[in-house]
Amino acid sequence: MAAYILRRILLMIPTLFGIMLVTFTVTQFVPGGPVERMLAQLQGHGQTGGGEIRTGRASDLYQGNKGLDAERIEKLKELYGFDKPPAQRFLAMMKSYLLFDFGQSYYHHNSVAALVISKLPVSMSLGLWSFLIVYGTCIPLGIAKAVRDGSRFDIVTSSVILVGYAIPGFVLAIVLIVLFGGGSFWSIFPLRGLVSDNWAELGLIHKVLDYLWHMVLPIVSSTVGSLAVMTLLTKNSFLEEIRKQYVLTARAKGLSENQVLYRHVFRNAIIPIITGFPGSFITAFFTGSLLIETIFSLDGMGLLAYESILNRDYPVVLGTLYFFTIIGLISRLLSDLSYVLVDPRITFESVENQ
């Protein structure tokens, strides 16, 4: 297994390098880069309504009606690092990224690392609660549906979760706001932020309750659509095991249905679900939903990614891509290794001996 892990880690290097190279190349051909946007802003034509690129030195380059001459434009390119050839800039960027130095944001005028850290609490709240609710609901529900396959309970629950799956999360969020957020019906849940404005003045218990109170509508909106896939995966996995010969043998020996289900079927049927835990758990900490965050005024990773692309904030785009690509590659490796940990029948010896 050690040889397999080493090979996978070594394979991550060209994969990561290739992803970054392709993305960096694409950014070189996208119109409206940071230099062009700053030129437009300095000449009075670049107000975008969503903020502006802030730097303490760029405004000194503009000379009123004279505009910007070639020398000052070159200084502006130097300010953003575009005075060097693309290959040199890419290699310098990757060298800094190896040290997890992601540079400064063009748009927010702050370090990329500090910016990501400031947005993570929102995305972690949404992702972690969604992960716990989805797995905590779908596994027992899927088992119950497998045991009662074809019954009225199975049909009704399948209909409900499929309707939830068919409703987009942002549409459900709007409906919930109208119903429970002070729209046309009841004003029960707040509509903005993770906590109330007076959160710092509350006691510990009230802080927890206030946080949970704010999270109800965003969590419901982001999880309902995910319930169908995991529930049906659990159901089908258990049904496949229940129909195998060893289950008939166990029943013939006089074991009760609970003993058959939880002593024999469960440990085999749960394998495809358990192996998805590492990737889902890690991803839950770092992903963000743009629409959910926008609707509920949550300033998280989804909104940051959208703003960065819209404003051509390349340090944020490339820095977060580098970081999340590493997270994704590691989660895939952990998912593969989890197969060996939960199922002794699987081995990597054949891979190591190649």
Short mmCIF file of C-alpha atoms in Angstrom, two decimals, residues 144-279:
data_model
loop_
_atom_site.label_atom_id
_atom_site.label_comp_id
_atom_site.label_asym_id
_atom_site.label_seq_id
_atom_site.Cartn_x
_atom_site.Cartn_y
_atom_site.Cartn_z
CA ALA A 144 -35.94 1.56 5.93
CA LYS A 145 -36.88 1.85 2.24
CA ALA A 146 -34.83 -1.24 1.34
CA VAL A 147 -36.48 -3.30 4.06
CA ARG A 148 -39.93 -2.08 2.96
CA ASP A 149 -39.22 -2.15 -0.78
CA GLY A 150 -42.42 -1.72 -2.78
CA SER A 151 -44.55 -0.76 0.22
CA ARG A 152 -46.62 2.39 0.57
CA PHE A 153 -43.88 3.87 2.80
CA ASP A 154 -41.31 3.28 0.06
CA ILE A 155 -43.48 4.84 -2.64
CA VAL A 156 -44.47 7.89 -0.60
CA THR A 157 -40.94 8.67 0.61
CA SER A 158 -39.54 8.21 -2.91
CA SER A 159 -42.12 10.64 -4.26
CA VAL A 160 -41.29 13.22 -1.59
CA ILE A 161 -37.52 13.11 -1.98
CA LEU A 162 -37.75 13.14 -5.79
CA VAL A 163 -39.94 16.23 -5.66
CA GLY A 164 -37.34 17.83 -3.40
CA TYR A 165 -34.61 16.78 -5.84
CA ALA A 166 -36.50 18.38 -8.73
CA ILE A 167 -36.81 21.76 -6.99
CA PRO A 168 -33.67 23.91 -7.44
CA GLY A 169 -32.12 25.04 -4.18
CA PHE A 170 -32.45 28.75 -4.94
CA VAL A 171 -36.15 28.34 -5.79
CA LEU A 172 -36.75 26.54 -2.51
CA ALA A 173 -34.82 29.29 -0.71
CA ILE A 174 -37.13 31.95 -2.17
CA VAL A 175 -40.22 29.94 -1.25
CA LEU A 176 -38.98 29.53 2.33
CA ILE A 177 -38.29 33.24 2.59
CA VAL A 178 -41.79 34.05 1.37
CA LEU A 179 -43.36 31.57 3.80
CA PHE A 180 -41.20 31.93 6.93
CA GLY A 181 -38.98 34.96 6.46
CA GLY A 182 -41.44 37.79 6.81
CA GLY A 183 -42.75 37.64 3.26
CA SER A 184 -46.45 37.16 2.67
CA PHE A 185 -47.02 34.76 5.56
CA TRP A 186 -45.00 34.22 8.77
CA SER A 187 -41.94 36.03 10.08
CA ILE A 188 -40.18 33.24 11.95
CA PHE A 189 -36.58 33.06 10.70
CA PRO A 190 -34.04 35.82 9.99
CA LEU A 191 -32.92 36.51 6.43
CA ARG A 192 -29.37 37.84 6.75
CA GLY A 193 -26.03 36.62 8.04
CA LEU A 194 -24.94 33.83 10.36
CA VAL A 195 -25.76 35.65 13.59
CA SER A 196 -27.73 38.65 14.85
CA ASP A 197 -26.23 42.11 15.23
CA ASN A 198 -26.20 41.80 19.04
CA TRP A 199 -24.64 38.32 18.99
CA ALA A 200 -21.56 39.44 20.96
CA GLU A 201 -23.77 40.60 23.83
CA LEU A 202 -25.58 37.26 24.19
CA GLY A 203 -24.76 34.46 26.59
CA LEU A 204 -23.27 31.17 25.38
CA ILE A 205 -26.55 29.28 25.10
CA HIS A 206 -28.27 32.20 23.39
CA LYS A 207 -25.33 32.52 20.96
CA VAL A 208 -25.70 28.88 19.94
CA LEU A 209 -29.46 29.20 19.57
CA ASP A 210 -29.10 32.42 17.59
CA TYR A 211 -26.60 30.77 15.22
CA LEU A 212 -28.83 27.72 14.71
CA TRP A 213 -31.84 30.00 14.22
CA HIS A 214 -30.06 31.79 11.37
CA MET A 215 -28.92 28.53 9.74
CA VAL A 216 -32.33 26.83 9.42
CA LEU A 217 -33.45 28.26 6.07
CA PRO A 218 -30.04 28.13 4.29
CA ILE A 219 -29.43 24.55 5.43
CA VAL A 220 -32.89 23.36 4.38
CA SER A 221 -32.43 25.03 0.99
CA SER A 222 -29.02 23.45 0.39
CA THR A 223 -29.78 19.92 1.64
CA VAL A 224 -33.22 19.01 0.29
CA GLY A 225 -31.92 18.47 -3.23
CA SER A 226 -29.12 16.16 -2.00
CA LEU A 227 -31.35 13.77 -0.06
CA ALA A 228 -32.63 11.80 -3.07
CA VAL A 229 -29.26 10.68 -4.43
CA MET A 230 -27.85 9.44 -1.13
CA THR A 231 -31.12 7.84 -0.02
CA LEU A 232 -31.54 5.88 -3.26
CA LEU A 233 -27.86 4.91 -3.22
CA THR A 234 -28.29 3.50 0.29
CA LYS A 235 -31.50 1.71 -0.62
CA ASN A 236 -30.08 0.10 -3.76
CA SER A 237 -26.90 -0.94 -1.97
CA PHE A 238 -28.88 -2.69 0.77
CA LEU A 239 -31.29 -4.26 -1.70
CA GLU A 240 -28.39 -5.73 -3.64
CA GLU A 241 -26.99 -7.34 -0.49
CA ILE A 242 -30.36 -8.52 0.81
CA ARG A 243 -30.91 -10.52 -2.38
CA LYS A 244 -27.62 -12.41 -2.12
CA GLN A 245 -27.31 -16.07 -1.20
CA TYR A 246 -25.61 -15.57 2.16
CA VAL A 247 -28.69 -13.71 3.43
CA LEU A 248 -30.89 -16.71 2.63
CA THR A 249 -28.39 -18.94 4.41
CA ALA A 250 -28.40 -16.70 7.48
CA ARG A 251 -32.19 -16.75 7.58
CA ALA A 252 -32.20 -20.52 7.17
CA LYS A 253 -30.00 -20.81 10.24
CA GLY A 254 -32.73 -19.12 12.28
CA LEU A 255 -31.27 -15.63 12.65
CA SER A 256 -33.78 -12.84 13.20
CA GLU A 257 -34.30 -10.17 10.55
CA ASN A 258 -32.47 -7.59 12.68
CA GLN A 259 -29.50 -9.92 13.12
CA VAL A 260 -29.39 -10.58 9.38
CA LEU A 261 -29.72 -6.90 8.54
CA TYR A 262 -27.31 -5.34 11.02
CA ARG A 263 -24.82 -8.17 11.59
CA HIS A 264 -24.34 -9.32 7.99
CA VAL A 265 -26.01 -7.06 5.42
CA PHE A 266 -25.11 -3.73 6.99
CA ARG A 267 -21.30 -4.11 6.99
CA ASN A 268 -21.30 -5.09 3.31
CA ALA A 269 -23.94 -2.68 2.01
CA ILE A 270 -22.49 0.34 3.80
CA ILE A 271 -19.12 0.07 2.02
CA PRO A 272 -20.02 2.20 -1.07
CA ILE A 273 -21.45 4.86 1.23
CA ILE A 274 -18.66 4.91 3.80
CA THR A 275 -15.99 5.24 1.12
CA GLY A 276 -17.52 8.54 0.07
CA PHE A 277 -17.16 9.97 3.57
CA PRO A 278 -13.59 11.39 3.29
CA GLY A 279 -14.23 13.33 0.09
#
